[in-house]
């Protein structure tokens, strides 16, 4: 239980901001939301999350974990209550800000706790909990809103109860019992990669996630002409589930130039989704979600491993928070920009625009790696001389 509890809490924390994703077509019609306002609601979460991660989410020691976990969980419950009572986009924005505070406060502390209790496997467990929570939140909200009464209330009430219970279990067990028999250093698992490469991989992963989570449900509902909330949510769910499966199925550093390869896979998936504008088809949209999700999972993991590779275990929580803050801020800016494109033009144009942004990030990553390789090749090899 003590090993699984932090991961379970992280799943619930990450599920909360994604509950609105599965219900976005419902909110779009109920509140008459323009595409730009949809992305503003989504970005409100990221804009609250980024400074929270940077200023409050980087614990200096183990003793600073616990109040962050407790306060972040309380903000998550508050976000549930606000969304359950929301009747306009502006109340939803306030709830999303609380969700950003929640995720920002607990991410670094739970990262440190998971790594302490799971050892080297904690990195994969942390990334897995992130995508599993996002997928479950999206699908559960869509299913509950579609098939149960009181859409927008029941799912948030249930989530608040589960979140509060998991937080109590985690905070009540503060004993230091690290994982034994496992290496807790990530330095041996990542060959020399520029740290900037790691950040660019994370940015690519989360810019694609912003595109998929914020716009794809409305994009799918419009192009497929469906009022069912579950069907437009499916591409988001398969995107997130595939991101998790890719991390489990493909061992680290098995792909050539893994950060670049992962970003190319993301771009391919987004381009497939863009083709739905000309060939409306749910299977094609699902295919795009699967391909982009595989790339997202690999890019997120590669970025996190590169950034934290040479750091000692006591610095992992701080580096995880910094990595997430940079990626989320870029995702927020990118999502709002794509919302502007969708409002000024159409949702059909926003997805190809997202692909273009991702291509530019991949090109920047390739340039950084090429420059680093060139510098390494030009370093003179000093050989010892004998008298």
XYZ file of C-alpha atoms in Angstrom:
387
model
C 0.000 0.000 0.000
C 2.736 2.480 0.978
C 4.512 1.904 -2.345
C 1.343 2.229 -4.428
C -0.304 5.109 -2.537
C 1.829 8.010 -3.910
C 1.314 6.774 -7.471
C -2.434 6.432 -6.891
C -2.594 9.965 -5.509
C -0.687 11.270 -8.537
C -3.180 9.486 -10.823
C -6.075 11.237 -9.069
C -4.304 14.604 -9.048
C -3.624 14.359 -12.791
C -7.175 13.147 -13.489
C -8.789 16.289 -12.067
C -7.777 18.821 -14.767
C -8.637 16.265 -17.458
C -12.212 15.700 -16.300
C -13.229 18.816 -18.227
C -11.597 17.463 -21.392
C -14.093 14.657 -21.839
C -16.971 17.045 -21.237
C -15.732 19.926 -23.385
C -18.223 19.333 -26.253
C -20.990 19.462 -23.616
C -19.636 22.685 -22.111
C -19.102 24.147 -25.578
C -22.811 23.910 -26.372
C -24.148 24.564 -22.854
C -22.087 27.740 -22.429
C -21.825 28.708 -26.152
C -18.027 28.643 -26.073
C -15.924 29.894 -28.985
C -12.755 27.864 -29.734
C -10.578 30.612 -28.263
C -12.493 30.517 -24.978
C -12.080 26.732 -24.868
C -8.325 27.128 -25.083
C -8.399 29.928 -22.483
C -10.122 27.542 -20.048
C -7.492 24.929 -20.769
C -4.616 27.418 -20.570
C -5.857 28.867 -17.236
C -4.789 25.581 -15.685
C -1.338 25.698 -17.283
C -0.800 29.383 -16.478
C -1.540 28.702 -12.801
C 0.488 25.502 -12.842
C 3.717 26.983 -14.215
C 4.462 29.635 -11.546
C 3.301 27.254 -8.821
C 5.794 24.651 -9.985
C 8.548 27.244 -10.205
C 7.925 29.078 -6.917
C 6.270 26.568 -4.583
C 6.581 23.167 -6.218
C 10.329 22.713 -5.755
C 10.838 21.373 -2.213
C 14.297 21.939 -0.781
C 14.153 18.854 1.440
C 12.043 15.822 2.262
C 10.381 17.581 5.187
C 8.922 20.139 2.777
C 7.025 17.480 0.822
C 4.129 16.965 3.175
C 2.515 20.382 3.426
C 2.707 20.664 -0.367
C 0.966 17.327 -0.821
C -1.746 18.271 1.705
C -2.300 21.776 0.305
C -2.231 20.578 -3.306
C -4.771 17.859 -2.586
C -7.021 20.415 -0.879
C -6.807 22.620 -3.981
C -7.767 19.605 -6.086
C -10.859 19.001 -3.963
C -11.659 22.718 -4.234
C -11.371 22.502 -8.025
C -13.831 19.597 -8.003
C -16.322 21.596 -5.955
C -15.979 24.664 -8.181
C -16.495 22.663 -11.376
C -19.507 20.892 -9.889
C -21.089 24.309 -9.258
C -19.893 26.006 -12.456
C -22.482 27.522 -14.785
C -20.166 29.673 -16.892
C -16.732 29.679 -18.431
C -15.368 32.107 -15.839
C -16.189 29.859 -12.886
C -14.587 27.034 -14.863
C -11.450 29.178 -15.265
C -11.336 29.673 -11.485
C -11.659 25.922 -11.000
C -8.883 25.338 -13.525
C -6.638 27.747 -11.630
C -7.211 25.672 -8.484
C -6.353 22.558 -10.493
C -3.115 24.208 -11.625
C -2.237 25.040 -8.026
C -2.987 21.438 -7.072
C -0.773 19.820 -9.692
C 1.967 22.415 -9.230
C 2.177 21.910 -5.483
C 2.285 18.112 -5.454
C 4.230 17.148 -8.605
C 7.748 17.653 -7.272
C 6.999 16.229 -3.833
C 5.245 13.135 -5.149
C 8.088 12.683 -7.646
C 10.580 12.605 -4.800
C 8.388 10.252 -2.749
C 7.840 7.847 -5.657
C 11.557 7.777 -6.484
C 12.385 7.184 -2.820
C 10.055 4.220 -2.547
C 10.478 2.682 -6.003
C 14.092 3.454 -6.843
C 15.097 3.728 -10.501
C 11.696 2.401 -11.610
C 10.099 5.485 -10.114
C 10.735 7.526 -13.248
C 8.607 5.206 -15.371
C 6.018 4.941 -12.581
C 5.793 8.734 -12.368
C 5.367 9.184 -16.107
C 2.856 6.320 -16.182
C 0.767 7.807 -13.366
C 0.629 11.096 -15.255
C -0.795 9.634 -18.446
C -3.023 7.060 -16.728
C -4.627 9.789 -14.613
C -5.143 11.979 -17.657
C -6.719 9.130 -19.641
C -8.986 7.960 -16.817
C -10.121 11.508 -16.094
C -11.005 12.145 -19.728
C -12.902 8.901 -20.313
C -14.669 8.753 -16.934
C -15.991 12.289 -17.271
C -17.287 11.677 -20.804
C -18.969 8.395 -19.832
C -20.577 9.791 -16.682
C -21.807 12.916 -18.478
C -23.233 10.844 -21.324
C -24.929 8.043 -19.415
C -25.587 9.226 -15.832
C -27.769 12.047 -14.510
C -26.432 15.408 -13.354
C -23.594 15.777 -15.868
C -20.829 17.902 -14.474
C -21.701 17.149 -10.848
C -21.559 13.405 -10.222
C -18.067 12.826 -11.590
C -16.574 15.735 -9.637
C -18.218 14.661 -6.386
C -16.895 11.111 -6.769
C -13.422 12.326 -7.654
C -13.310 14.681 -4.648
C -14.025 11.796 -2.263
C -11.345 9.555 -3.813
C -8.774 12.347 -3.876
C -9.320 13.300 -0.247
C -9.034 9.663 0.865
C -5.810 9.038 -1.069
C -4.249 12.243 0.282
C -4.963 11.223 3.870
C -3.307 7.824 3.290
C -0.170 9.366 1.763
C 0.303 12.174 4.273
C -0.255 9.860 7.250
C 2.748 7.674 6.279
C 5.932 9.763 6.457
C 8.401 7.059 7.444
C 11.700 6.966 5.542
C 12.052 3.485 4.046
C 13.844 3.840 0.695
C 13.693 1.174 -2.004
C 16.509 -1.320 -1.518
C 18.699 -3.130 -3.993
C 18.124 -0.691 -6.854
C 20.313 1.960 -8.367
C 18.810 5.371 -7.838
C 21.110 7.212 -10.177
C 19.994 7.820 -13.704
C 23.408 8.802 -15.039
C 24.193 5.415 -16.497
C 20.952 5.206 -18.472
C 21.402 8.266 -20.645
C 24.320 8.914 -22.922
C 25.648 12.452 -23.179
C 22.754 14.576 -24.375
C 22.511 18.356 -24.032
C 20.118 19.317 -21.266
C 18.361 21.644 -23.730
C 17.475 18.551 -25.773
C 15.597 17.194 -22.774
C 13.621 20.389 -22.337
C 12.767 20.554 -26.055
C 11.557 16.939 -25.968
C 9.331 17.778 -23.007
C 8.016 20.897 -24.733
C 7.154 18.875 -27.836
C 5.369 16.262 -25.717
C 3.213 18.778 -23.893
C 2.496 21.099 -26.815
C 1.056 18.055 -28.588
C -0.868 17.158 -25.431
C -2.304 20.671 -25.297
C -3.451 20.391 -28.896
C -5.022 16.970 -28.400
C -6.633 17.606 -25.017
C -7.902 21.145 -25.619
C -9.062 20.989 -29.232
C -9.381 17.421 -30.476
C -12.723 16.593 -28.766
C -14.416 19.642 -30.331
C -12.549 19.046 -33.596
C -13.782 15.446 -33.731
C -17.346 16.312 -32.734
C -17.553 18.973 -35.448
C -16.041 16.909 -38.265
C -17.795 13.652 -37.372
C -21.131 15.385 -36.738
C -21.850 13.578 -33.458
C -23.464 14.719 -30.226
C -22.214 11.709 -28.247
C -19.611 12.831 -25.701
C -17.796 9.495 -25.560
C -16.846 9.293 -29.246
C -14.932 12.625 -29.437
C -13.196 11.741 -26.154
C -11.868 8.436 -27.518
C -8.959 9.966 -29.520
C -7.763 11.717 -26.357
C -8.030 8.502 -24.346
C -6.142 6.397 -26.896
C -3.534 9.178 -27.161
C -2.892 9.063 -23.423
C -3.080 5.271 -23.090
C -0.696 4.798 -26.009
C 1.693 7.292 -24.406
C 1.796 5.054 -21.347
C 2.082 1.814 -23.330
C 4.941 3.214 -25.425
C 6.918 3.952 -22.271
C 6.413 0.379 -21.086
C 7.025 -1.348 -24.428
C 10.076 0.566 -25.678
C 13.084 0.478 -23.388
C 14.989 3.751 -22.912
C 17.689 4.554 -25.476
C 16.625 1.735 -27.811
C 15.498 4.112 -30.566
C 18.141 5.919 -32.641
C 18.329 9.579 -31.595
C 15.395 8.942 -29.264
C 14.362 12.597 -28.600
C 14.228 13.357 -32.341
C 12.560 10.067 -33.263
C 9.864 10.612 -30.628
C 9.113 14.094 -31.944
C 8.886 12.847 -35.532
C 6.351 10.245 -34.376
C 4.301 12.998 -32.703
C 4.286 15.064 -35.900
C 3.193 12.045 -37.947
C 0.251 11.450 -35.619
C -0.879 15.080 -35.699
C -0.711 15.086 -39.504
C -2.893 11.961 -39.592
C -5.422 13.735 -37.352
C -5.277 16.763 -39.663
C -6.255 14.518 -42.599
C -9.650 13.961 -40.917
C -10.622 17.429 -42.184
C -10.652 15.949 -45.703
C -11.534 12.334 -44.838
C -13.944 12.450 -41.854
C -13.469 9.131 -40.115
C -13.340 8.102 -36.457
C -10.823 5.263 -37.154
C -8.516 7.763 -38.875
C -8.810 10.163 -35.936
C -8.077 7.303 -33.523
C -5.057 6.325 -35.609
C -3.725 9.866 -35.331
C -4.216 9.773 -31.567
C -2.414 6.438 -31.272
C 0.618 7.537 -33.305
C 0.908 10.945 -31.630
C 0.440 9.345 -28.218
C 3.293 6.903 -28.790
C 5.573 9.805 -29.630
C 4.355 11.843 -26.657
C 5.131 9.093 -24.170
C 8.615 8.520 -25.545
C 9.397 12.248 -25.779
C 8.207 12.926 -22.223
C 10.249 10.065 -20.795
C 13.358 10.932 -22.821
C 13.179 14.556 -21.768
C 12.758 13.744 -18.089
C 15.625 11.247 -18.131
C 17.981 13.627 -19.943
C 17.260 16.509 -17.578
C 17.668 14.418 -14.409
C 20.402 12.056 -15.655
C 23.402 13.503 -13.856
C 21.605 14.753 -10.737
C 21.792 13.041 -7.342
C 18.512 11.613 -6.003
C 17.918 14.485 -3.570
C 17.663 16.913 -6.509
C 15.187 14.883 -8.583
C 12.091 16.557 -7.135
C 13.428 20.032 -7.941
C 14.494 19.078 -11.471
C 11.178 17.310 -12.156
C 9.302 20.461 -11.169
C 11.525 22.686 -13.316
C 11.187 20.351 -16.306
C 7.405 20.276 -15.958
C 7.188 24.066 -15.501
C 9.018 24.767 -18.771
C 6.994 22.182 -20.710
C 3.634 23.332 -19.318
C 4.328 27.025 -19.920
C 5.158 26.351 -23.567
C 2.060 24.150 -23.826
C -0.104 26.985 -22.462
C 1.295 29.525 -24.914
C 1.009 27.080 -27.806
C -2.554 26.096 -26.905
C -3.761 29.694 -26.734
C -2.059 30.423 -30.055
C -3.829 27.472 -31.648
C -7.091 28.675 -30.119
C -6.566 32.020 -31.830
C -6.033 30.189 -35.131
C -9.206 28.150 -34.569
C -11.243 31.280 -33.781
C -9.911 33.423 -36.626
C -9.991 30.580 -39.154
C -11.422 27.213 -38.056
C -10.688 24.089 -36.050
C -9.646 22.462 -39.335
C -6.786 24.957 -39.609
C -5.638 24.711 -35.989
C -4.472 21.085 -36.225
C -2.126 21.611 -39.242
C -0.848 24.748 -37.500
C -0.053 22.599 -34.476
C 1.850 20.176 -36.708
C 3.912 23.073 -38.058
C 4.813 24.209 -34.531
C 5.883 20.680 -33.611
C 8.021 20.422 -36.750
C 9.813 23.632 -35.735
C 10.492 22.252 -32.236
C 11.873 19.022 -33.709
C 14.110 21.023 -36.042
C 15.421 23.029 -33.078
C 16.134 19.800 -31.192
C 18.066 18.395 -34.136
C 20.093 21.612 -34.385
C 20.986 21.524 -30.675
C 22.115 17.883 -30.877
C 24.128 18.536 -34.032
C 25.884 21.507 -32.440
C 26.691 19.489 -29.318
C 28.067 16.630 -31.408
C 30.207 19.082 -33.381
C 31.631 20.591 -30.208
C 32.410 17.156 -28.812
C 34.216 16.197 -32.028
C 36.344 19.352 -31.879
C 37.516 18.812 -28.310
C 41.214 17.863 -28.555
C 42.090 14.488 -27.160
C 44.930 14.895 -24.675
C 47.180 11.873 -24.416
C 49.665 11.453 -21.588
C 53.340 11.756 -22.480
C 56.132 9.743 -20.990
C 59.511 11.141 -20.089
